[in-house]
Amino acid sequence: MPPRRRGASGFRGVRVRPSGRFTAEIRAGGFRLTLGTYNTPEEAARAYDAAAWRFRRPGHDMNFPDVESLEEAEFLAPPPCLVDDEDRRRHRQVQRRIAIAERDEQLMRQWRAQSPDAFFANLRAQRRSNRRHRRAVAAFELENPNTTWTENDPRWDDIWTETTSDDE
């Protein structure tokens, strides 16, 4: 029987996670046992070797054949990364933010579905108002080319109100 292929990590029993971390797992008795998640493929391979020693696997199943005993393999294997309360708190916080954003999107879809005319009417009214304001500014500048008013000067609002009342 040909030897088993080694994965993308280059070690037996080590998989690369989408996050870029490495998971060690071993098959035993028809089950796949996850041994933990590690930062480097070497750490995950050491954890695999310690488990392989515990299951009394032959030496050619090991990633590091220079290890000579179970005690040495367990000494070299790092402890798995543990999830602490801070990690859980951060995860819950992120999940809450995602849930709020999804709920907002859902409510906006419902609102648009129930009143599309109101949504687009409001949008048209804003555009019309901006267009009238720009026309009033342009008309005033044509009549008074030497004006020192800035674009955001509140006096434009008075002229805009006069112009719109004349148009209607």
PDB file of C-alpha atoms in Angstrom:
ATOM      1  CA  MET A   1       0.000   0.000   0.000  1.00  0.00           C
ATOM      2  CA  PRO A   2       1.413   3.446  -0.910  1.00  0.00           C
ATOM      3  CA  PRO A   3       2.167   5.882   1.917  1.00  0.00           C
ATOM      4  CA  ARG A   4      -0.523   8.386   2.797  1.00  0.00           C
ATOM      5  CA  ARG A   5      -0.298  11.798   1.229  1.00  0.00           C
ATOM      6  CA  ARG A   6       0.544  14.706   3.429  1.00  0.00           C
ATOM      7  CA  GLY A   7      -1.729  17.744   3.243  1.00  0.00           C
ATOM      8  CA  ALA A   8      -0.987  21.313   2.269  1.00  0.00           C
ATOM      9  CA  SER A   9       0.712  21.817   5.622  1.00  0.00           C
ATOM     10  CA  GLY A  10       3.338  19.181   4.806  1.00  0.00           C
ATOM     11  CA  PHE A  11       2.546  17.112   7.912  1.00  0.00           C
ATOM     12  CA  ARG A  12       0.366  14.084   8.497  1.00  0.00           C
ATOM     13  CA  GLY A  13      -2.823  14.828  10.454  1.00  0.00           C
ATOM     14  CA  VAL A  14      -2.539  18.610  10.115  1.00  0.00           C
ATOM     15  CA  ARG A  15      -5.070  20.759   8.264  1.00  0.00           C
ATOM     16  CA  VAL A  16      -4.933  24.441   7.436  1.00  0.00           C
ATOM     17  CA  ARG A  17      -7.982  26.392   8.623  1.00  0.00           C
ATOM     18  CA  PRO A  18      -9.413  29.325   6.620  1.00  0.00           C
ATOM     19  CA  SER A  19      -8.189  31.631   9.380  1.00  0.00           C
ATOM     20  CA  GLY A  20      -4.595  30.573   8.659  1.00  0.00           C
ATOM     21  CA  ARG A  21      -4.250  28.519  11.844  1.00  0.00           C
ATOM     22  CA  PHE A  22      -3.613  24.771  11.876  1.00  0.00           C
ATOM     23  CA  THR A  23      -5.769  21.980  13.252  1.00  0.00           C
ATOM     24  CA  ALA A  24      -4.349  18.625  14.373  1.00  0.00           C
ATOM     25  CA  GLU A  25      -6.628  15.595  14.067  1.00  0.00           C
ATOM     26  CA  ILE A  26      -6.194  11.844  14.119  1.00  0.00           C
ATOM     27  CA  ARG A  27      -8.403   8.975  13.018  1.00  0.00           C
ATOM     28  CA  ALA A  28      -8.980   6.199  15.508  1.00  0.00           C
ATOM     29  CA  GLY A  29     -11.583   3.435  15.448  1.00  0.00           C
ATOM     30  CA  GLY A  30     -13.612   4.988  12.636  1.00  0.00           C
ATOM     31  CA  PHE A  31     -13.726   8.393  14.337  1.00  0.00           C
ATOM     32  CA  ARG A  32     -11.826  11.574  13.637  1.00  0.00           C
ATOM     33  CA  LEU A  33     -10.561  13.171  16.839  1.00  0.00           C
ATOM     34  CA  THR A  34      -9.663  16.844  16.786  1.00  0.00           C
ATOM     35  CA  LEU A  35      -6.599  17.473  18.921  1.00  0.00           C
ATOM     36  CA  GLY A  36      -6.665  21.271  18.900  1.00  0.00           C
ATOM     37  CA  THR A  37      -5.857  24.376  16.925  1.00  0.00           C
ATOM     38  CA  TYR A  38      -2.308  25.719  16.758  1.00  0.00           C
ATOM     39  CA  ASN A  39      -0.485  28.727  15.344  1.00  0.00           C
ATOM     40  CA  THR A  40       2.147  26.782  13.370  1.00  0.00           C
ATOM     41  CA  PRO A  41       2.022  23.496  11.457  1.00  0.00           C
ATOM     42  CA  GLU A  42       4.969  22.165  13.505  1.00  0.00           C
ATOM     43  CA  GLU A  43       3.050  22.575  16.780  1.00  0.00           C
ATOM     44  CA  ALA A  44       0.038  20.769  15.293  1.00  0.00           C
ATOM     45  CA  ALA A  45       2.311  17.979  13.980  1.00  0.00           C
ATOM     46  CA  ARG A  46       3.850  17.530  17.455  1.00  0.00           C
ATOM     47  CA  ALA A  47       0.340  17.186  18.925  1.00  0.00           C
ATOM     48  CA  TYR A  48      -0.499  14.598  16.252  1.00  0.00           C
ATOM     49  CA  ASP A  49       2.648  12.613  17.074  1.00  0.00           C
ATOM     50  CA  ALA A  50       1.800  12.578  20.804  1.00  0.00           C
ATOM     51  CA  ALA A  51      -1.662  11.204  20.001  1.00  0.00           C
ATOM     52  CA  ALA A  52      -0.205   8.672  17.549  1.00  0.00           C
ATOM     53  CA  TRP A  53       2.121   7.418  20.319  1.00  0.00           C
ATOM     54  CA  ARG A  54      -0.880   7.077  22.661  1.00  0.00           C
ATOM     55  CA  PHE A  55      -2.699   4.989  20.036  1.00  0.00           C
ATOM     56  CA  ARG A  56       0.489   2.908  19.525  1.00  0.00           C
ATOM     57  CA  ARG A  57       0.845   3.766  15.868  1.00  0.00           C
ATOM     58  CA  PRO A  58       3.923   2.510  13.970  1.00  0.00           C
ATOM     59  CA  GLY A  59       6.929   4.799  13.554  1.00  0.00           C
ATOM     60  CA  HIS A  60       6.293   5.449   9.857  1.00  0.00           C
ATOM     61  CA  ASP A  61       2.987   7.183  10.817  1.00  0.00           C
ATOM     62  CA  MET A  62       4.858   9.826  12.790  1.00  0.00           C
ATOM     63  CA  ASN A  63       5.750  13.301  11.551  1.00  0.00           C
ATOM     64  CA  PHE A  64       8.977  13.374  13.564  1.00  0.00           C
ATOM     65  CA  PRO A  65      10.581   9.898  13.537  1.00  0.00           C
ATOM     66  CA  ASP A  66      13.438  11.018  15.808  1.00  0.00           C
ATOM     67  CA  VAL A  67      11.113  11.003  18.868  1.00  0.00           C
ATOM     68  CA  GLU A  68      11.708   7.736  20.714  1.00  0.00           C
ATOM     69  CA  SER A  69       9.027   7.518  23.416  1.00  0.00           C
ATOM     70  CA  LEU A  70       5.540   8.648  24.412  1.00  0.00           C
ATOM     71  CA  GLU A  71       6.960  10.785  27.227  1.00  0.00           C
ATOM     72  CA  GLU A  72       9.265  12.630  24.826  1.00  0.00           C
ATOM     73  CA  ALA A  73       6.405  13.164  22.337  1.00  0.00           C
ATOM     74  CA  GLU A  74       4.126  14.535  25.079  1.00  0.00           C
ATOM     75  CA  PHE A  75       6.925  16.774  26.356  1.00  0.00           C
ATOM     76  CA  LEU A  76       7.473  18.231  22.859  1.00  0.00           C
ATOM     77  CA  ALA A  77       3.759  18.626  22.085  1.00  0.00           C
ATOM     78  CA  PRO A  78       2.412  22.090  22.925  1.00  0.00           C
ATOM     79  CA  PRO A  79      -0.816  22.448  24.859  1.00  0.00           C
ATOM     80  CA  PRO A  80      -3.811  23.272  22.639  1.00  0.00           C
ATOM     81  CA  CYS A  81      -4.893  26.895  22.417  1.00  0.00           C
ATOM     82  CA  LEU A  82      -7.648  27.384  24.965  1.00  0.00           C
ATOM     83  CA  VAL A  83     -10.584  29.712  24.548  1.00  0.00           C
ATOM     84  CA  ASP A  84     -10.824  32.039  27.524  1.00  0.00           C
ATOM     85  CA  ASP A  85     -13.564  34.368  28.746  1.00  0.00           C
ATOM     86  CA  GLU A  86     -12.121  37.338  26.848  1.00  0.00           C
ATOM     87  CA  ASP A  87     -12.329  35.424  23.546  1.00  0.00           C
ATOM     88  CA  ARG A  88     -15.920  34.454  24.294  1.00  0.00           C
ATOM     89  CA  ARG A  89     -16.840  38.049  25.185  1.00  0.00           C
ATOM     90  CA  ARG A  90     -15.307  39.379  21.940  1.00  0.00           C
ATOM     91  CA  HIS A  91     -17.083  36.709  19.914  1.00  0.00           C
ATOM     92  CA  ARG A  92     -20.461  37.527  21.512  1.00  0.00           C
ATOM     93  CA  GLN A  93     -19.901  41.234  20.866  1.00  0.00           C
ATOM     94  CA  VAL A  94     -19.137  40.640  17.181  1.00  0.00           C
ATOM     95  CA  GLN A  95     -22.146  38.342  16.837  1.00  0.00           C
ATOM     96  CA  ARG A  96     -24.419  41.001  18.394  1.00  0.00           C
ATOM     97  CA  ARG A  97     -23.160  43.644  15.967  1.00  0.00           C
ATOM     98  CA  ILE A  98     -23.724  41.333  13.011  1.00  0.00           C
ATOM     99  CA  ALA A  99     -27.237  40.517  14.243  1.00  0.00           C
ATOM    100  CA  ILE A 100     -28.081  44.218  14.596  1.00  0.00           C
ATOM    101  CA  ALA A 101     -26.811  44.994  11.094  1.00  0.00           C
ATOM    102  CA  GLU A 102     -28.770  42.092   9.612  1.00  0.00           C
ATOM    103  CA  ARG A 103     -31.925  43.199  11.438  1.00  0.00           C
ATOM    104  CA  ASP A 104     -31.500  46.758  10.137  1.00  0.00           C
ATOM    105  CA  GLU A 105     -31.172  45.482   6.574  1.00  0.00           C
ATOM    106  CA  GLN A 106     -34.240  43.284   7.004  1.00  0.00           C
ATOM    107  CA  LEU A 107     -36.322  46.192   8.343  1.00  0.00           C
ATOM    108  CA  MET A 108     -35.189  48.447   5.484  1.00  0.00           C
ATOM    109  CA  ARG A 109     -36.237  45.771   2.948  1.00  0.00           C
ATOM    110  CA  GLN A 110     -39.635  45.451   4.629  1.00  0.00           C
ATOM    111  CA  TRP A 111     -40.114  49.210   4.717  1.00  0.00           C
ATOM    112  CA  ARG A 112     -39.219  49.594   1.031  1.00  0.00           C
ATOM    113  CA  ALA A 113     -41.534  46.717   0.124  1.00  0.00           C
ATOM    114  CA  GLN A 114     -44.443  48.251   2.045  1.00  0.00           C
ATOM    115  CA  SER A 115     -44.004  51.838   0.885  1.00  0.00           C
ATOM    116  CA  PRO A 116     -41.832  52.110  -2.228  1.00  0.00           C
ATOM    117  CA  ASP A 117     -43.734  55.217  -3.370  1.00  0.00           C
ATOM    118  CA  ALA A 118     -42.957  57.079  -0.133  1.00  0.00           C
ATOM    119  CA  PHE A 119     -39.275  56.154  -0.312  1.00  0.00           C
ATOM    120  CA  PHE A 120     -38.845  57.296  -3.907  1.00  0.00           C
ATOM    121  CA  ALA A 121     -41.107  60.328  -3.442  1.00  0.00           C
ATOM    122  CA  ASN A 122     -38.886  61.483  -0.589  1.00  0.00           C
ATOM    123  CA  LEU A 123     -35.799  60.925  -2.727  1.00  0.00           C
ATOM    124  CA  ARG A 124     -37.324  62.920  -5.619  1.00  0.00           C
ATOM    125  CA  ALA A 125     -38.313  65.753  -3.252  1.00  0.00           C
ATOM    126  CA  GLN A 126     -34.743  66.001  -1.937  1.00  0.00           C
ATOM    127  CA  ARG A 127     -33.324  66.122  -5.452  1.00  0.00           C
ATOM    128  CA  ARG A 128     -35.893  68.738  -6.526  1.00  0.00           C
ATOM    129  CA  SER A 129     -35.080  70.852  -3.472  1.00  0.00           C
ATOM    130  CA  ASN A 130     -31.343  70.681  -4.203  1.00  0.00           C
ATOM    131  CA  ARG A 131     -31.938  71.600  -7.837  1.00  0.00           C
ATOM    132  CA  ARG A 132     -34.036  74.659  -6.856  1.00  0.00           C
ATOM    133  CA  HIS A 133     -31.368  75.761  -4.413  1.00  0.00           C
ATOM    134  CA  ARG A 134     -28.654  75.527  -7.095  1.00  0.00           C
ATOM    135  CA  ARG A 135     -30.820  77.522  -9.527  1.00  0.00           C
ATOM    136  CA  ALA A 136     -31.397  80.242  -6.932  1.00  0.00           C
ATOM    137  CA  VAL A 137     -27.659  80.478  -6.248  1.00  0.00           C
ATOM    138  CA  ALA A 138     -26.870  80.665  -9.972  1.00  0.00           C
ATOM    139  CA  ALA A 139     -29.538  83.349 -10.594  1.00  0.00           C
ATOM    140  CA  PHE A 140     -28.270  85.474  -7.729  1.00  0.00           C
ATOM    141  CA  GLU A 141     -24.670  85.191  -8.927  1.00  0.00           C
ATOM    142  CA  LEU A 142     -25.718  86.305 -12.402  1.00  0.00           C
ATOM    143  CA  GLU A 143     -27.439  89.382 -10.973  1.00  0.00           C
ATOM    144  CA  ASN A 144     -24.614  90.137  -8.497  1.00  0.00           C
ATOM    145  CA  PRO A 145     -21.267  89.044  -9.960  1.00  0.00           C
ATOM    146  CA  ASN A 146     -19.215  90.723  -7.183  1.00  0.00           C
ATOM    147  CA  THR A 147     -20.809  88.870  -4.276  1.00  0.00           C
ATOM    148  CA  THR A 148     -18.642  87.671  -1.378  1.00  0.00           C
ATOM    149  CA  TRP A 149     -21.085  85.090  -0.064  1.00  0.00           C
ATOM    150  CA  THR A 150     -19.811  81.570   0.389  1.00  0.00           C
ATOM    151  CA  GLU A 151     -21.641  78.460  -0.805  1.00  0.00           C
ATOM    152  CA  ASN A 152     -22.971  77.683   2.702  1.00  0.00           C
ATOM    153  CA  ASP A 153     -23.990  81.213   3.656  1.00  0.00           C
ATOM    154  CA  PRO A 154     -27.431  81.231   5.372  1.00  0.00           C
ATOM    155  CA  ARG A 155     -28.469  84.254   3.280  1.00  0.00           C
ATOM    156  CA  TRP A 156     -28.845  81.874   0.308  1.00  0.00           C
ATOM    157  CA  ASP A 157     -31.818  80.306   2.082  1.00  0.00           C
ATOM    158  CA  ASP A 158     -33.716  83.629   2.020  1.00  0.00           C
ATOM    159  CA  ILE A 159     -33.137  84.006  -1.719  1.00  0.00           C
ATOM    160  CA  TRP A 160     -34.003  80.361  -2.334  1.00  0.00           C
ATOM    161  CA  THR A 161     -37.306  80.799  -0.455  1.00  0.00           C
ATOM    162  CA  GLU A 162     -38.169  83.885  -2.523  1.00  0.00           C
ATOM    163  CA  THR A 163     -37.324  82.123  -5.788  1.00  0.00           C
ATOM    164  CA  THR A 164     -39.306  78.983  -4.995  1.00  0.00           C
ATOM    165  CA  SER A 165     -42.368  80.954  -3.939  1.00  0.00           C
ATOM    166  CA  ASP A 166     -42.232  82.825  -7.289  1.00  0.00           C
ATOM    167  CA  ASP A 167     -41.926  79.526  -9.234  1.00  0.00           C
ATOM    168  CA  GLU A 168     -44.998  77.934  -7.655  1.00  0.00           C
TER     169      GLU A 168
END
